């Protein structure tokens, strides 16, 4: 069996887990069902990246997969392709203007974008488009799909799990879920898979 996972840092785990590849929930779920884990998530990823992965880069690979787990990212993130660097560049509004995250595009452009172009209406529409597109793709491939949200989702998407309430790296909550949080989330996903008879 092969399990497909994608999302942002909450699914990648690299930023905050010491041995992230063995501690993250995707590995624990895959090991429980003796499946191969394919985790395409990246810290700072946008929903557009997640959709691009599943609809372009990995579209044919889905035919080999037995389960897809998608953790939607924060809707104000985006990406663009740099011909100069020959790769996709992530854009996180929290990093705009920070010299550590400079790219070949003028930072002033992204400040103007978030100040004058970006809107909640636009981001809501994009998030719904990504969500519905991924649902349609998985349905067309007859692959069971589980949707997780980033913490504190702002819209009425029908998620299977909201990443809130799991133990985090900060004692008073907030931040990323810690190793125990990943274990508990994995347990909930495993039980959900069994309940829905996905496999």
Coordinates of N, CA and C in Angstrom, one line a residue, residues 58-144:
X58 N 2.2 15.0 -9.3 CA 2.0 13.6 -8.8 C 0.6 13.0 -9.3
X59 N 0.1 13.6 -10.3 CA -1.3 13.2 -10.8 C -1.3 11.7 -11.2
X60 N -0.3 11.3 -11.9 CA -0.3 9.9 -12.3 C 0.0 9.0 -11.2
X61 N 0.9 9.5 -10.3 CA 1.2 8.7 -9.1 C 0.0 8.3 -8.2
X62 N -1.0 9.1 -8.3 CA -2.2 8.9 -7.5 C -2.8 7.5 -7.8
X63 N -2.6 7.1 -9.0 CA -3.2 5.8 -9.4 C -2.6 4.6 -8.6
X64 N -1.4 4.9 -8.0 CA -0.8 3.8 -7.2 C -1.1 3.9 -5.7
X65 N -1.8 5.0 -5.4 CA -2.0 5.3 -3.9 C -3.3 4.7 -3.4
X66 N -3.3 4.3 -2.1 CA -4.5 3.7 -1.5 C -5.2 4.7 -0.6
X67 N -4.5 5.8 -0.3 CA -5.1 6.8 0.6 C -4.4 8.2 0.4
X68 N -5.2 9.3 0.5 CA -4.6 10.6 0.4 C -5.0 11.4 1.6
X69 N -4.0 12.0 2.3 CA -4.3 12.8 3.5 C -3.7 14.2 3.1
X70 N -4.6 15.2 3.1 CA -4.2 16.6 2.8 C -4.5 17.5 4.0
X71 N -3.4 18.2 4.4 CA -3.6 19.2 5.4 C -3.5 20.5 4.8
X72 N -4.6 21.2 4.7 CA -4.7 22.5 4.1 C -3.9 23.5 4.9
X73 N -3.2 24.4 4.1 CA -2.3 25.4 4.8 C -3.1 26.7 5.0
X74 N -2.4 27.8 5.4 CA -3.1 29.1 5.7 C -3.4 29.7 4.3
X75 N -4.6 30.3 4.2 CA -5.0 30.7 2.9 C -4.4 31.9 2.4
X76 N -3.6 32.7 3.2 CA -3.0 33.9 2.7 C -1.6 33.7 2.1
X77 N -1.2 32.4 2.0 CA 0.1 32.1 1.4 C -0.1 31.9 -0.1
X78 N 1.0 32.0 -0.9 CA 0.9 31.8 -2.3 C 2.3 31.3 -2.8
X79 N 2.5 31.2 -4.1 CA 3.8 30.8 -4.7 C 3.9 31.4 -6.0
X80 N 5.1 31.4 -6.6 CA 5.3 31.9 -8.0 C 6.6 31.2 -8.5
X81 N 6.7 31.1 -9.8 CA 7.8 30.3 -10.4 C 8.9 31.3 -10.8
X82 N 10.2 31.0 -10.3 CA 11.3 31.8 -10.7 C 12.1 31.2 -11.8
X83 N 12.1 31.8 -13.0 CA 12.9 31.3 -14.1 C 14.4 31.3 -13.8
X84 N 14.7 32.4 -13.0 CA 16.2 32.5 -12.7 C 16.6 31.3 -11.8
X85 N 15.9 31.0 -10.8 CA 16.3 29.9 -9.9 C 15.7 28.5 -10.4
X86 N 14.9 28.5 -11.4 CA 14.3 27.3 -11.9 C 13.6 26.5 -10.8
X87 N 12.8 27.2 -10.0 CA 12.0 26.5 -9.0 C 10.9 27.4 -8.5
X88 N 9.9 26.8 -7.9 CA 8.8 27.5 -7.3 C 9.2 28.2 -6.0
X89 N 8.8 29.4 -5.8 CA 9.1 30.2 -4.6 C 7.9 30.4 -3.8
X90 N 8.0 30.1 -2.5 CA 6.9 30.3 -1.6 C 6.8 31.7 -1.1
X91 N 5.6 32.2 -0.9 CA 5.4 33.5 -0.4 C 4.5 33.4 0.8
X92 N 5.0 33.8 1.9 CA 4.3 33.9 3.2 C 4.3 35.3 3.7
X93 N 3.1 35.9 3.9 CA 3.0 37.3 4.2 C 3.8 37.7 5.5
X94 N 4.0 36.7 6.4 CA 4.8 37.0 7.6 C 6.2 37.2 7.3
X95 N 6.7 36.7 6.1 CA 8.1 36.8 5.8 C 8.4 38.0 4.8
X96 N 7.4 38.6 4.3 CA 7.6 39.7 3.3 C 8.4 40.8 3.9
X97 N 9.4 41.2 3.3 CA 10.3 42.3 3.8 C 11.4 41.8 4.8
X98 N 11.4 40.6 5.1 CA 12.5 40.0 6.0 C 13.6 39.7 5.1
X99 N 14.8 40.3 5.3 CA 16.0 40.0 4.4 C 16.3 38.5 4.4
X100 N 16.0 37.7 5.4 CA 16.4 36.3 5.4 C 15.6 35.6 4.3
X101 N 14.5 36.1 3.9 CA 13.7 35.4 2.9 C 13.7 36.1 1.5
X102 N 14.7 36.9 1.3 CA 14.8 37.7 0.0 C 14.9 36.7 -1.2
X103 N 14.2 37.0 -2.3 CA 14.3 36.2 -3.5 C 14.6 37.1 -4.6
X104 N 14.6 36.6 -5.9 CA 14.9 37.4 -7.0 C 13.9 38.4 -7.4
X105 N 12.7 38.4 -6.8 CA 11.6 39.3 -7.0 C 11.7 40.4 -6.0
X106 N 11.3 41.6 -6.3 CA 11.4 42.8 -5.4 C 10.4 42.5 -4.3
X107 N 10.9 42.7 -3.0 CA 10.0 42.5 -1.9 C 8.9 43.5 -1.9
X108 N 9.2 44.7 -2.5 CA 8.1 45.7 -2.5 C 6.9 45.3 -3.3
X109 N 7.1 44.4 -4.3 CA 5.9 43.9 -5.0 C 5.0 43.1 -4.1
X110 N 5.5 42.3 -3.2 CA 4.7 41.5 -2.3 C 4.0 42.3 -1.2
X111 N 4.7 43.4 -0.8 CA 4.1 44.3 0.2 C 2.9 45.0 -0.5
X112 N 3.1 45.4 -1.8 CA 2.0 46.0 -2.5 C 0.9 45.0 -2.7
X113 N 1.2 43.8 -3.0 CA 0.2 42.8 -3.3 C -0.7 42.6 -2.1
X114 N -0.1 42.4 -0.9 CA -0.9 42.2 0.3 C -1.6 43.4 0.8
X115 N -1.1 44.6 0.5 CA -1.7 45.8 0.9 C -2.8 46.2 -0.1
X116 N -2.6 46.0 -1.4 CA -3.6 46.6 -2.4 C -4.3 45.6 -3.2
X117 N -3.9 44.4 -3.3 CA -4.6 43.4 -4.1 C -5.2 42.3 -3.3
X118 N -4.5 41.7 -2.4 CA -5.0 40.6 -1.6 C -6.3 41.0 -0.9
X119 N -7.2 40.0 -0.8 CA -8.4 40.3 0.0 C -8.9 39.0 0.6
X120 N -9.7 39.1 1.6 CA -10.3 37.9 2.2 C -11.2 37.2 1.3
X121 N -11.9 37.9 0.4 CA -12.8 37.3 -0.6 C -12.0 36.5 -1.6
X122 N -10.9 37.0 -2.0 CA -10.0 36.3 -2.9 C -9.5 35.0 -2.3
X123 N -9.0 35.2 -1.1 CA -8.4 34.0 -0.4 C -9.4 32.9 -0.1
X124 N -10.6 33.3 0.2 CA -11.7 32.4 0.5 C -12.0 31.6 -0.8
X125 N -12.1 32.3 -1.9 CA -12.4 31.7 -3.2 C -11.3 30.7 -3.6
X126 N -10.0 31.1 -3.4 CA -8.9 30.2 -3.8 C -8.9 29.0 -2.9
X127 N -9.2 29.1 -1.6 CA -9.2 28.0 -0.7 C -10.3 27.0 -1.1
X128 N -11.5 27.5 -1.5 CA -12.6 26.6 -1.9 C -12.2 25.9 -3.2
X129 N -11.6 26.7 -4.1 CA -11.2 26.0 -5.4 C -10.2 24.9 -5.2
X130 N -9.2 25.1 -4.3 CA -8.2 24.1 -4.0 C -8.9 22.9 -3.4
X131 N -9.7 23.1 -2.4 CA -10.4 22.1 -1.6 C -11.3 21.3 -2.6
X132 N -12.1 21.9 -3.4 CA -13.0 21.2 -4.3 C -12.3 20.5 -5.4
X133 N -11.2 21.1 -5.9 CA -10.4 20.4 -6.9 C -9.7 19.2 -6.4
X134 N -9.2 19.2 -5.2 CA -8.5 18.0 -4.6 C -9.6 16.9 -4.4
X135 N -10.8 17.3 -3.9 CA -11.8 16.3 -3.7 C -12.2 15.7 -5.1
X136 N -12.3 16.5 -6.1 CA -12.7 15.9 -7.4 C -11.7 15.0 -8.0
X137 N -10.4 15.4 -7.8 CA -9.3 14.6 -8.3 C -9.3 13.2 -7.6
X138 N -9.4 13.2 -6.3 CA -9.4 12.0 -5.6 C -10.6 11.1 -5.9
X139 N -11.7 11.8 -6.1 CA -12.9 11.0 -6.5 C -12.8 10.4 -7.8
X140 N -12.2 11.1 -8.8 CA -12.0 10.6 -10.1 C -11.0 9.4 -10.2
X141 N -10.1 9.4 -9.2 CA -9.1 8.3 -9.1 C -9.6 7.2 -8.1
X142 N -10.7 7.4 -7.5 CA -11.3 6.4 -6.5 C -10.3 6.2 -5.4
X143 N -9.7 7.3 -4.9 CA -8.8 7.2 -3.8 C -9.4 7.8 -2.6
X144 N -9.5 7.1 -1.4 CA -10.1 7.8 -0.2 C -9.3 9.0 0.2

